[in-house]
Amino acid sequence: MKLAVVGATGLVGQEVLKVIEERNLEFDQLFLVASPKSVGKEYEFKGKTYKVIGMEDAIANKPEVAIFSAGGGTSLEWAPKFAEAGCIVVDNSSAWRMSPDHKLVVPEINAEALRIDDRIIANPNCSTIQMVLALAPLHKKYKIKRVVVSTYQSVTGTGKAAVDQLMSERAGKDAEKVYPHKIDMNVLPHIDVFQENGYTKEEMKMVNETKKILDDQSIAVTATAVRLPVMGGHSEAVNVEFHKDFDLKEVYELLSKTPGITIEDDVANNVYPMPLNAHGKDDVFVGRLRRDESQPNTLNMWVVADNLRKGAATNAVQIAEYLAANNLVY
């Protein structure tokens, strides 16, 4: 497989390369692709030196799979050009997620929907991925009626400049502001841009993507997305109302058997998911499982994952693995 990583010099792109190495994704040739300002830079990967190339050169090399982590505008412009050249694009941006003509894939949930003619495949939003991985087995068993989610999201979700802002503020230095306010020692109920309905784009991504991935438009979803001065991963308080009643022990069993999920729930010993422990790991961690005592058929849970790993890079690499393993690459 000839593989391209587009946006290779960014936070997610660098994580993609790390995941490719860790998971030993096989390739015959690798192309590191980035914007003109990064073209010519050299990176060491698996004992070999690679020089960053531009978009046109990448297309000319005819990669069979390209993992895009370069932003929505870049994806809208360049993903179709890669696809026209015979490449399968796995795109980390929001550009194609809600397109009715493109699949939105979390491999553990709906990879079987992929077909040989899927040339652009959308990777879901990071906060959506970790939530739906926990919701999918429960929806199958009890059928979800409504989801109320509040997120506690890492600055790494905004990129390197946001990390620099946080660390500079923590050190008492001036920093370029990525956020409209100081982030250190603060909490911002504001991720992405506000929409006409008063919700942010990030919140509406969670609403719409959840329904598409679980293939059920009847699920009611409402979200509040919040940025915290933390690194390592996103955390979510998820309240789920089902059509059917559930047995809490059975919920534990269902989630513990779900690939990609680790249960961390031993409150007697202060064991519960935290971004500090999720950092650098591929699993989604679930804990604080308990009934909502205010209404029937409702579950509370706490869901944590490294947003650069399963929330972006790992999910994209898993899609590439699925394509290769199921002869969807040609």
PDB file of N, CA and C in Angstrom, residues 15-114:
ATOM      1  N   GLU A  15       0.655  12.436  15.465  1.00  0.00           N
ATOM      2  CA  GLU A  15       0.076  11.315  16.202  1.00  0.00           C
ATOM      3  C   GLU A  15      -0.276  10.173  15.258  1.00  0.00           C
ATOM      4  N   VAL A  16      -0.743  10.498  14.047  1.00  0.00           N
ATOM      5  CA  VAL A  16      -1.028   9.466  13.033  1.00  0.00           C
ATOM      6  C   VAL A  16       0.232   8.645  12.766  1.00  0.00           C
ATOM      7  N   LEU A  17       1.354   9.319  12.584  1.00  0.00           N
ATOM      8  CA  LEU A  17       2.611   8.605  12.324  1.00  0.00           C
ATOM      9  C   LEU A  17       2.994   7.713  13.501  1.00  0.00           C
ATOM     10  N   LYS A  18       2.785   8.222  14.696  1.00  0.00           N
ATOM     11  CA  LYS A  18       3.093   7.433  15.893  1.00  0.00           C
ATOM     12  C   LYS A  18       2.228   6.171  15.951  1.00  0.00           C
ATOM     13  N   VAL A  19       0.932   6.330  15.637  1.00  0.00           N
ATOM     14  CA  VAL A  19       0.004   5.193  15.669  1.00  0.00           C
ATOM     15  C   VAL A  19       0.341   4.199  14.564  1.00  0.00           C
ATOM     16  N   ILE A  20       0.696   4.691  13.382  1.00  0.00           N
ATOM     17  CA  ILE A  20       1.098   3.804  12.278  1.00  0.00           C
ATOM     18  C   ILE A  20       2.270   2.934  12.702  1.00  0.00           C
ATOM     19  N   GLU A  21       3.228   3.555  13.389  1.00  0.00           N
ATOM     20  CA  GLU A  21       4.401   2.799  13.845  1.00  0.00           C
ATOM     21  C   GLU A  21       4.018   1.803  14.930  1.00  0.00           C
ATOM     22  N   GLU A  22       3.248   2.233  15.900  1.00  0.00           N
ATOM     23  CA  GLU A  22       2.868   1.358  17.011  1.00  0.00           C
ATOM     24  C   GLU A  22       2.036   0.165  16.554  1.00  0.00           C
ATOM     25  N   ARG A  23       1.103   0.417  15.625  1.00  0.00           N
ATOM     26  CA  ARG A  23       0.210  -0.644  15.168  1.00  0.00           C
ATOM     27  C   ARG A  23       0.797  -1.422  13.990  1.00  0.00           C
ATOM     28  N   ASN A  24       1.981  -0.971  13.542  1.00  0.00           N
ATOM     29  CA  ASN A  24       2.698  -1.625  12.447  1.00  0.00           C
ATOM     30  C   ASN A  24       1.827  -1.747  11.196  1.00  0.00           C
ATOM     31  N   LEU A  25       1.167  -0.637  10.847  1.00  0.00           N
ATOM     32  CA  LEU A  25       0.402  -0.611   9.605  1.00  0.00           C
ATOM     33  C   LEU A  25       1.369  -0.767   8.434  1.00  0.00           C
ATOM     34  N   GLU A  26       1.124  -1.754   7.609  1.00  0.00           N
ATOM     35  CA  GLU A  26       2.050  -2.060   6.515  1.00  0.00           C
ATOM     36  C   GLU A  26       1.856  -1.113   5.338  1.00  0.00           C
ATOM     37  N   PHE A  27       2.959  -0.662   4.785  1.00  0.00           N
ATOM     38  CA  PHE A  27       2.934   0.164   3.578  1.00  0.00           C
ATOM     39  C   PHE A  27       4.209  -0.090   2.785  1.00  0.00           C
ATOM     40  N   ASP A  28       4.099   0.125   1.471  1.00  0.00           N
ATOM     41  CA  ASP A  28       5.270  -0.021   0.607  1.00  0.00           C
ATOM     42  C   ASP A  28       6.008   1.298   0.466  1.00  0.00           C
ATOM     43  N   GLN A  29       5.211   2.364   0.381  1.00  0.00           N
ATOM     44  CA  GLN A  29       5.789   3.703   0.308  1.00  0.00           C
ATOM     45  C   GLN A  29       4.994   4.646   1.201  1.00  0.00           C
ATOM     46  N   LEU A  30       5.700   5.603   1.802  1.00  0.00           N
ATOM     47  CA  LEU A  30       5.051   6.581   2.678  1.00  0.00           C
ATOM     48  C   LEU A  30       5.396   7.980   2.194  1.00  0.00           C
ATOM     49  N   PHE A  31       4.368   8.838   2.105  1.00  0.00           N
ATOM     50  CA  PHE A  31       4.567  10.228   1.708  1.00  0.00           C
ATOM     51  C   PHE A  31       4.073  11.142   2.823  1.00  0.00           C
ATOM     52  N   LEU A  32       4.945  12.028   3.297  1.00  0.00           N
ATOM     53  CA  LEU A  32       4.560  13.025   4.285  1.00  0.00           C
ATOM     54  C   LEU A  32       4.218  14.300   3.539  1.00  0.00           C
ATOM     55  N   VAL A  33       2.987  14.773   3.716  1.00  0.00           N
ATOM     56  CA  VAL A  33       2.464  15.871   2.915  1.00  0.00           C
ATOM     57  C   VAL A  33       2.031  17.008   3.844  1.00  0.00           C
ATOM     58  N   ALA A  34       2.347  18.242   3.447  1.00  0.00           N
ATOM     59  CA  ALA A  34       1.963  19.388   4.282  1.00  0.00           C
ATOM     60  C   ALA A  34       1.883  20.644   3.423  1.00  0.00           C
ATOM     61  N   SER A  35       1.599  21.753   4.079  1.00  0.00           N
ATOM     62  CA  SER A  35       1.455  23.042   3.395  1.00  0.00           C
ATOM     63  C   SER A  35       2.814  23.509   2.871  1.00  0.00           C
ATOM     64  N   PRO A  36       2.801  24.484   1.941  1.00  0.00           N
ATOM     65  CA  PRO A  36       4.064  24.953   1.346  1.00  0.00           C
ATOM     66  C   PRO A  36       5.127  25.362   2.357  1.00  0.00           C
ATOM     67  N   LYS A  37       4.725  25.931   3.502  1.00  0.00           N
ATOM     68  CA  LYS A  37       5.726  26.395   4.474  1.00  0.00           C
ATOM     69  C   LYS A  37       6.508  25.238   5.112  1.00  0.00           C
ATOM     70  N   SER A  38       5.955  24.026   5.030  1.00  0.00           N
ATOM     71  CA  SER A  38       6.640  22.868   5.612  1.00  0.00           C
ATOM     72  C   SER A  38       7.330  21.979   4.576  1.00  0.00           C
ATOM     73  N   VAL A  39       7.079  22.244   3.305  1.00  0.00           N
ATOM     74  CA  VAL A  39       7.683  21.435   2.245  1.00  0.00           C
ATOM     75  C   VAL A  39       9.210  21.505   2.332  1.00  0.00           C
ATOM     76  N   GLY A  40       9.839  20.359   2.244  1.00  0.00           N
ATOM     77  CA  GLY A  40      11.297  20.289   2.309  1.00  0.00           C
ATOM     78  C   GLY A  40      11.832  19.919   3.677  1.00  0.00           C
ATOM     79  N   LYS A  41      11.015  20.070   4.722  1.00  0.00           N
ATOM     80  CA  LYS A  41      11.443  19.660   6.058  1.00  0.00           C
ATOM     81  C   LYS A  41      11.645  18.152   6.087  1.00  0.00           C
ATOM     82  N   GLU A  42      12.552  17.710   6.938  1.00  0.00           N
ATOM     83  CA  GLU A  42      12.843  16.277   7.021  1.00  0.00           C
ATOM     84  C   GLU A  42      12.414  15.706   8.366  1.00  0.00           C
ATOM     85  N   TYR A  43      11.847  14.507   8.328  1.00  0.00           N
ATOM     86  CA  TYR A  43      11.404  13.807   9.537  1.00  0.00           C
ATOM     87  C   TYR A  43      11.933  12.378   9.518  1.00  0.00           C
ATOM     88  N   GLU A  44      12.351  11.934  10.675  1.00  0.00           N
ATOM     89  CA  GLU A  44      12.775  10.540  10.828  1.00  0.00           C
ATOM     90  C   GLU A  44      11.554   9.693  11.175  1.00  0.00           C
ATOM     91  N   PHE A  45      11.397   8.577  10.483  1.00  0.00           N
ATOM     92  CA  PHE A  45      10.290   7.671  10.786  1.00  0.00           C
ATOM     93  C   PHE A  45      10.721   6.241  10.528  1.00  0.00           C
ATOM     94  N   LYS A  46      10.688   5.423  11.563  1.00  0.00           N
ATOM     95  CA  LYS A  46      11.065   4.012  11.484  1.00  0.00           C
ATOM     96  C   LYS A  46      12.455   3.840  10.857  1.00  0.00           C
ATOM     97  N   GLY A  47      13.377   4.697  11.297  1.00  0.00           N
ATOM     98  CA  GLY A  47      14.768   4.580  10.867  1.00  0.00           C
ATOM     99  C   GLY A  47      15.067   5.129   9.492  1.00  0.00           C
ATOM    100  N   LYS A  48      14.094   5.809   8.894  1.00  0.00           N
ATOM    101  CA  LYS A  48      14.292   6.350   7.551  1.00  0.00           C
ATOM    102  C   LYS A  48      13.962   7.846   7.552  1.00  0.00           C
ATOM    103  N   THR A  49      14.671   8.602   6.728  1.00  0.00           N
ATOM    104  CA  THR A  49      14.419  10.039   6.631  1.00  0.00           C
ATOM    105  C   THR A  49      13.449  10.315   5.484  1.00  0.00           C
ATOM    106  N   TYR A  50      12.393  11.072   5.810  1.00  0.00           N
ATOM    107  CA  TYR A  50      11.394  11.448   4.801  1.00  0.00           C
ATOM    108  C   TYR A  50      11.373  12.958   4.656  1.00  0.00           C
ATOM    109  N   LYS A  51      11.295  13.403   3.408  1.00  0.00           N
ATOM    110  CA  LYS A  51      11.204  14.831   3.134  1.00  0.00           C
ATOM    111  C   LYS A  51       9.738  15.176   2.862  1.00  0.00           C
ATOM    112  N   VAL A  52       9.248  16.240   3.502  1.00  0.00           N
ATOM    113  CA  VAL A  52       7.857  16.658   3.328  1.00  0.00           C
ATOM    114  C   VAL A  52       7.648  17.178   1.906  1.00  0.00           C
ATOM    115  N   ILE A  53       6.548  16.741   1.289  1.00  0.00           N
ATOM    116  CA  ILE A  53       6.221  17.177  -0.071  1.00  0.00           C
ATOM    117  C   ILE A  53       4.876  17.913  -0.074  1.00  0.00           C
ATOM    118  N   GLY A  54       4.592  18.581  -1.174  1.00  0.00           N
ATOM    119  CA  GLY A  54       3.338  19.318  -1.317  1.00  0.00           C
ATOM    120  C   GLY A  54       2.230  18.468  -1.910  1.00  0.00           C
ATOM    121  N   MET A  55       1.047  19.055  -2.025  1.00  0.00           N
ATOM    122  CA  MET A  55      -0.135  18.341  -2.483  1.00  0.00           C
ATOM    123  C   MET A  55       0.007  17.789  -3.901  1.00  0.00           C
ATOM    124  N   GLU A  56       0.456  18.628  -4.826  1.00  0.00           N
ATOM    125  CA  GLU A  56       0.565  18.203  -6.222  1.00  0.00           C
ATOM    126  C   GLU A  56       1.531  17.035  -6.365  1.00  0.00           C
ATOM    127  N   ASP A  57       2.670  17.136  -5.687  1.00  0.00           N
ATOM    128  CA  ASP A  57       3.650  16.045  -5.745  1.00  0.00           C
ATOM    129  C   ASP A  57       3.080  14.770  -5.149  1.00  0.00           C
ATOM    130  N   ALA A  58       2.291  14.921  -4.079  1.00  0.00           N
ATOM    131  CA  ALA A  58       1.684  13.746  -3.447  1.00  0.00           C
ATOM    132  C   ALA A  58       0.738  13.043  -4.419  1.00  0.00           C
ATOM    133  N   ILE A  59      -0.111  13.819  -5.086  1.00  0.00           N
ATOM    134  CA  ILE A  59      -1.051  13.235  -6.049  1.00  0.00           C
ATOM    135  C   ILE A  59      -0.298  12.554  -7.190  1.00  0.00           C
ATOM    136  N   ALA A  60       0.784  13.168  -7.636  1.00  0.00           N
ATOM    137  CA  ALA A  60       1.583  12.604  -8.729  1.00  0.00           C
ATOM    138  C   ALA A  60       2.172  11.244  -8.360  1.00  0.00           C
ATOM    139  N   ASN A  61       2.398  11.030  -7.064  1.00  0.00           N
ATOM    140  CA  ASN A  61       2.939   9.746  -6.604  1.00  0.00           C
ATOM    141  C   ASN A  61       1.866   8.664  -6.463  1.00  0.00           C
ATOM    142  N   LYS A  62       0.603   9.045  -6.702  1.00  0.00           N
ATOM    143  CA  LYS A  62      -0.536   8.128  -6.707  1.00  0.00           C
ATOM    144  C   LYS A  62      -0.624   7.226  -5.461  1.00  0.00           C
ATOM    145  N   PRO A  63      -0.745   7.822  -4.273  1.00  0.00           N
ATOM    146  CA  PRO A  63      -0.955   6.995  -3.077  1.00  0.00           C
ATOM    147  C   PRO A  63      -2.305   6.291  -3.159  1.00  0.00           C
ATOM    148  N   GLU A  64      -2.381   5.121  -2.554  1.00  0.00           N
ATOM    149  CA  GLU A  64      -3.643   4.367  -2.563  1.00  0.00           C
ATOM    150  C   GLU A  64      -4.545   4.771  -1.405  1.00  0.00           C
ATOM    151  N   VAL A  65      -3.921   5.177  -0.285  1.00  0.00           N
ATOM    152  CA  VAL A  65      -4.673   5.675   0.875  1.00  0.00           C
ATOM    153  C   VAL A  65      -4.002   6.953   1.369  1.00  0.00           C
ATOM    154  N   ALA A  66      -4.818   7.960   1.683  1.00  0.00           N
ATOM    155  CA  ALA A  66      -4.292   9.209   2.258  1.00  0.00           C
ATOM    156  C   ALA A  66      -5.078   9.536   3.512  1.00  0.00           C
ATOM    157  N   ILE A  67      -4.378   9.682   4.620  1.00  0.00           N
ATOM    158  CA  ILE A  67      -5.010  10.105   5.871  1.00  0.00           C
ATOM    159  C   ILE A  67      -4.829  11.607   5.995  1.00  0.00           C
ATOM    160  N   PHE A  68      -5.950  12.316   5.931  1.00  0.00           N
ATOM    161  CA  PHE A  68      -5.944  13.785   5.964  1.00  0.00           C
ATOM    162  C   PHE A  68      -6.159  14.295   7.389  1.00  0.00           C
ATOM    163  N   SER A  69      -5.273  15.178   7.838  1.00  0.00           N
ATOM    164  CA  SER A  69      -5.451  15.879   9.121  1.00  0.00           C
ATOM    165  C   SER A  69      -4.996  17.314   8.925  1.00  0.00           C
ATOM    166  N   ALA A  70      -5.637  17.983   7.975  1.00  0.00           N
ATOM    167  CA  ALA A  70      -5.159  19.299   7.569  1.00  0.00           C
ATOM    168  C   ALA A  70      -6.239  20.375   7.584  1.00  0.00           C
ATOM    169  N   GLY A  71      -7.376  20.101   8.207  1.00  0.00           N
ATOM    170  CA  GLY A  71      -8.439  21.109   8.297  1.00  0.00           C
ATOM    171  C   GLY A  71      -9.462  20.982   7.193  1.00  0.00           C
ATOM    172  N   GLY A  72     -10.655  21.518   7.482  1.00  0.00           N
ATOM    173  CA  GLY A  72     -11.789  21.372   6.576  1.00  0.00           C
ATOM    174  C   GLY A  72     -11.594  22.013   5.219  1.00  0.00           C
ATOM    175  N   GLY A  73     -11.030  23.227   5.182  1.00  0.00           N
ATOM    176  CA  GLY A  73     -10.822  23.920   3.916  1.00  0.00           C
ATOM    177  C   GLY A  73      -9.900  23.148   2.988  1.00  0.00           C
ATOM    178  N   THR A  74      -8.814  22.638   3.558  1.00  0.00           N
ATOM    179  CA  THR A  74      -7.863  21.840   2.779  1.00  0.00           C
ATOM    180  C   THR A  74      -8.519  20.566   2.264  1.00  0.00           C
ATOM    181  N   SER A  75      -9.311  19.934   3.114  1.00  0.00           N
ATOM    182  CA  SER A  75      -9.979  18.690   2.719  1.00  0.00           C
ATOM    183  C   SER A  75     -10.993  18.921   1.600  1.00  0.00           C
ATOM    184  N   LEU A  76     -11.757  20.019   1.713  1.00  0.00           N
ATOM    185  CA  LEU A  76     -12.738  20.317   0.664  1.00  0.00           C
ATOM    186  C   LEU A  76     -12.059  20.545  -0.676  1.00  0.00           C
ATOM    187  N   GLU A  77     -10.900  21.190  -0.652  1.00  0.00           N
ATOM    188  CA  GLU A  77     -10.192  21.483  -1.900  1.00  0.00           C
ATOM    189  C   GLU A  77      -9.461  20.274  -2.463  1.00  0.00           C
ATOM    190  N   TRP A  78      -8.775  19.527  -1.594  1.00  0.00           N
ATOM    191  CA  TRP A  78      -7.830  18.532  -2.074  1.00  0.00           C
ATOM    192  C   TRP A  78      -8.307  17.084  -2.013  1.00  0.00           C
ATOM    193  N   ALA A  79      -9.192  16.741  -1.081  1.00  0.00           N
ATOM    194  CA  ALA A  79      -9.644  15.341  -0.998  1.00  0.00           C
ATOM    195  C   ALA A  79     -10.246  14.852  -2.322  1.00  0.00           C
ATOM    196  N   PRO A  80     -11.103  15.646  -2.999  1.00  0.00           N
ATOM    197  CA  PRO A  80     -11.635  15.176  -4.290  1.00  0.00           C
ATOM    198  C   PRO A  80     -10.548  14.964  -5.339  1.00  0.00           C
ATOM    199  N   LYS A  81      -9.486  15.779  -5.297  1.00  0.00           N
ATOM    200  CA  LYS A  81      -8.396  15.629  -6.266  1.00  0.00           C
ATOM    201  C   LYS A  81      -7.622  14.332  -6.014  1.00  0.00           C
ATOM    202  N   PHE A  82      -7.402  14.007  -4.748  1.00  0.00           N
ATOM    203  CA  PHE A  82      -6.759  12.735  -4.415  1.00  0.00           C
ATOM    204  C   PHE A  82      -7.664  11.581  -4.847  1.00  0.00           C
ATOM    205  N   ALA A  83      -8.960  11.713  -4.572  1.00  0.00           N
ATOM    206  CA  ALA A  83      -9.914  10.655  -4.929  1.00  0.00           C
ATOM    207  C   ALA A  83      -9.965  10.438  -6.440  1.00  0.00           C
ATOM    208  N   GLU A  84      -9.930  11.535  -7.201  1.00  0.00           N
ATOM    209  CA  GLU A  84      -9.946  11.430  -8.668  1.00  0.00           C
ATOM    210  C   GLU A  84      -8.718  10.705  -9.190  1.00  0.00           C
ATOM    211  N   ALA A  85      -7.624  10.781  -8.438  1.00  0.00           N
ATOM    212  CA  ALA A  85      -6.383  10.113  -8.837  1.00  0.00           C
ATOM    213  C   ALA A  85      -6.358   8.650  -8.400  1.00  0.00           C
ATOM    214  N   GLY A  86      -7.479   8.169  -7.824  1.00  0.00           N
ATOM    215  CA  GLY A  86      -7.577   6.762  -7.434  1.00  0.00           C
ATOM    216  C   GLY A  86      -7.253   6.474  -5.985  1.00  0.00           C
ATOM    217  N   CYS A  87      -7.119   7.523  -5.183  1.00  0.00           N
ATOM    218  CA  CYS A  87      -6.761   7.374  -3.771  1.00  0.00           C
ATOM    219  C   CYS A  87      -8.018   7.309  -2.897  1.00  0.00           C
ATOM    220  N   ILE A  88      -7.940   6.558  -1.815  1.00  0.00           N
ATOM    221  CA  ILE A  88      -8.987   6.585  -0.797  1.00  0.00           C
ATOM    222  C   ILE A  88      -8.544   7.562   0.288  1.00  0.00           C
ATOM    223  N   VAL A  89      -9.368   8.560   0.544  1.00  0.00           N
ATOM    224  CA  VAL A  89      -9.054   9.562   1.555  1.00  0.00           C
ATOM    225  C   VAL A  89      -9.806   9.247   2.844  1.00  0.00           C
ATOM    226  N   VAL A  90      -9.072   9.163   3.946  1.00  0.00           N
ATOM    227  CA  VAL A  90      -9.675   9.072   5.274  1.00  0.00           C
ATOM    228  C   VAL A  90      -9.467  10.437   5.909  1.00  0.00           C
ATOM    229  N   ASP A  91     -10.566  11.180   6.070  1.00  0.00           N
ATOM    230  CA  ASP A  91     -10.467  12.603   6.415  1.00  0.00           C
ATOM    231  C   ASP A  91     -10.848  12.880   7.859  1.00  0.00           C
ATOM    232  N   ASN A  92      -9.928  13.543   8.568  1.00  0.00           N
ATOM    233  CA  ASN A  92     -10.143  13.860   9.981  1.00  0.00           C
ATOM    234  C   ASN A  92     -10.935  15.145  10.217  1.00  0.00           C
ATOM    235  N   SER A  93     -11.179  15.924   9.179  1.00  0.00           N
ATOM    236  CA  SER A  93     -11.872  17.205   9.368  1.00  0.00           C
ATOM    237  C   SER A  93     -13.384  17.008   9.368  1.00  0.00           C
ATOM    238  N   SER A  94     -14.106  18.117   9.544  1.00  0.00           N
ATOM    239  CA  SER A  94     -15.570  18.068   9.538  1.00  0.00           C
ATOM    240  C   SER A  94     -16.157  18.196   8.126  1.00  0.00           C
ATOM    241  N   ALA A  95     -15.292  18.319   7.114  1.00  0.00           N
ATOM    242  CA  ALA A  95     -15.736  18.670   5.764  1.00  0.00           C
ATOM    243  C   ALA A  95     -16.776  17.723   5.175  1.00  0.00           C
ATOM    244  N   TRP A  96     -16.627  16.426   5.405  1.00  0.00           N
ATOM    245  CA  TRP A  96     -17.466  15.434   4.718  1.00  0.00           C
ATOM    246  C   TRP A  96     -18.378  14.656   5.658  1.00  0.00           C
ATOM    247  N   ARG A  97     -18.330  14.963   6.942  1.00  0.00           N
ATOM    248  CA  ARG A  97     -19.008  14.111   7.931  1.00  0.00           C
ATOM    249  C   ARG A  97     -20.514  14.000   7.718  1.00  0.00           C
ATOM    250  N   MET A  98     -21.150  15.118   7.434  1.00  0.00           N
ATOM    251  CA  MET A  98     -22.608  15.087   7.317  1.00  0.00           C
ATOM    252  C   MET A  98     -23.084  15.010   5.867  1.00  0.00           C
ATOM    253  N   SER A  99     -22.161  14.805   4.951  1.00  0.00           N
ATOM    254  CA  SER A  99     -22.543  14.619   3.553  1.00  0.00           C
ATOM    255  C   SER A  99     -23.289  13.296   3.401  1.00  0.00           C
ATOM    256  N   PRO A 100     -24.454  13.294   2.775  1.00  0.00           N
ATOM    257  CA  PRO A 100     -25.203  12.043   2.594  1.00  0.00           C
ATOM    258  C   PRO A 100     -24.492  11.068   1.672  1.00  0.00           C
ATOM    259  N   ASP A 101     -23.494  11.548   0.931  1.00  0.00           N
ATOM    260  CA  ASP A 101     -22.780  10.699  -0.023  1.00  0.00           C
ATOM    261  C   ASP A 101     -21.504  10.094   0.557  1.00  0.00           C
ATOM    262  N   HIS A 102     -21.218  10.376   1.822  1.00  0.00           N
ATOM    263  CA  HIS A 102     -19.974   9.881   2.415  1.00  0.00           C
ATOM    264  C   HIS A 102     -20.239   9.190   3.753  1.00  0.00           C
ATOM    265  N   LYS A 103     -19.513   8.101   3.991  1.00  0.00           N
ATOM    266  CA  LYS A 103     -19.669   7.326   5.223  1.00  0.00           C
ATOM    267  C   LYS A 103     -18.935   8.030   6.367  1.00  0.00           C
ATOM    268  N   LEU A 104     -19.522   7.943   7.538  1.00  0.00           N
ATOM    269  CA  LEU A 104     -18.936   8.481   8.772  1.00  0.00           C
ATOM    270  C   LEU A 104     -18.656   7.272   9.661  1.00  0.00           C
ATOM    271  N   VAL A 105     -17.382   6.955   9.873  1.00  0.00           N
ATOM    272  CA  VAL A 105     -17.039   5.614  10.342  1.00  0.00           C
ATOM    273  C   VAL A 105     -16.288   5.592  11.676  1.00  0.00           C
ATOM    274  N   VAL A 106     -16.800   4.791  12.596  1.00  0.00           N
ATOM    275  CA  VAL A 106     -16.059   4.312  13.764  1.00  0.00           C
ATOM    276  C   VAL A 106     -15.944   2.806  13.553  1.00  0.00           C
ATOM    277  N   PRO A 107     -14.747   2.281  13.261  1.00  0.00           N
ATOM    278  CA  PRO A 107     -14.624   0.899  12.795  1.00  0.00           C
ATOM    279  C   PRO A 107     -15.328  -0.148  13.654  1.00  0.00           C
ATOM    280  N   GLU A 108     -15.291   0.012  14.980  1.00  0.00           N
ATOM    281  CA  GLU A 108     -15.938  -0.975  15.847  1.00  0.00           C
ATOM    282  C   GLU A 108     -17.461  -0.977  15.688  1.00  0.00           C
ATOM    283  N   ILE A 109     -18.007   0.098  15.128  1.00  0.00           N
ATOM    284  CA  ILE A 109     -19.464   0.223  15.031  1.00  0.00           C
ATOM    285  C   ILE A 109     -19.989  -0.048  13.626  1.00  0.00           C
ATOM    286  N   ASN A 110     -19.385   0.597  12.612  1.00  0.00           N
ATOM    287  CA  ASN A 110     -20.019   0.548  11.287  1.00  0.00           C
ATOM    288  C   ASN A 110     -19.055   0.419  10.107  1.00  0.00           C
ATOM    289  N   ALA A 111     -17.865  -0.140  10.330  1.00  0.00           N
ATOM    290  CA  ALA A 111     -16.913  -0.290   9.216  1.00  0.00           C
ATOM    291  C   ALA A 111     -17.455  -1.195   8.119  1.00  0.00           C
ATOM    292  N   GLU A 112     -18.345  -2.124   8.486  1.00  0.00           N
ATOM    293  CA  GLU A 112     -18.870  -3.053   7.484  1.00  0.00           C
ATOM    294  C   GLU A 112     -19.686  -2.345   6.403  1.00  0.00           C
ATOM    295  N   ALA A 113     -20.022  -1.081   6.639  1.00  0.00           N
ATOM    296  CA  ALA A 113     -20.767  -0.318   5.628  1.00  0.00           C
ATOM    297  C   ALA A 113     -19.871   0.156   4.486  1.00  0.00           C
ATOM    298  N   LEU A 114     -18.552   0.090   4.663  1.00  0.00           N
ATOM    299  CA  LEU A 114     -17.629   0.564   3.636  1.00  0.00           C
ATOM    300  C   LEU A 114     -17.647  -0.330   2.404  1.00  0.00           C
TER     301      LEU A 114
END
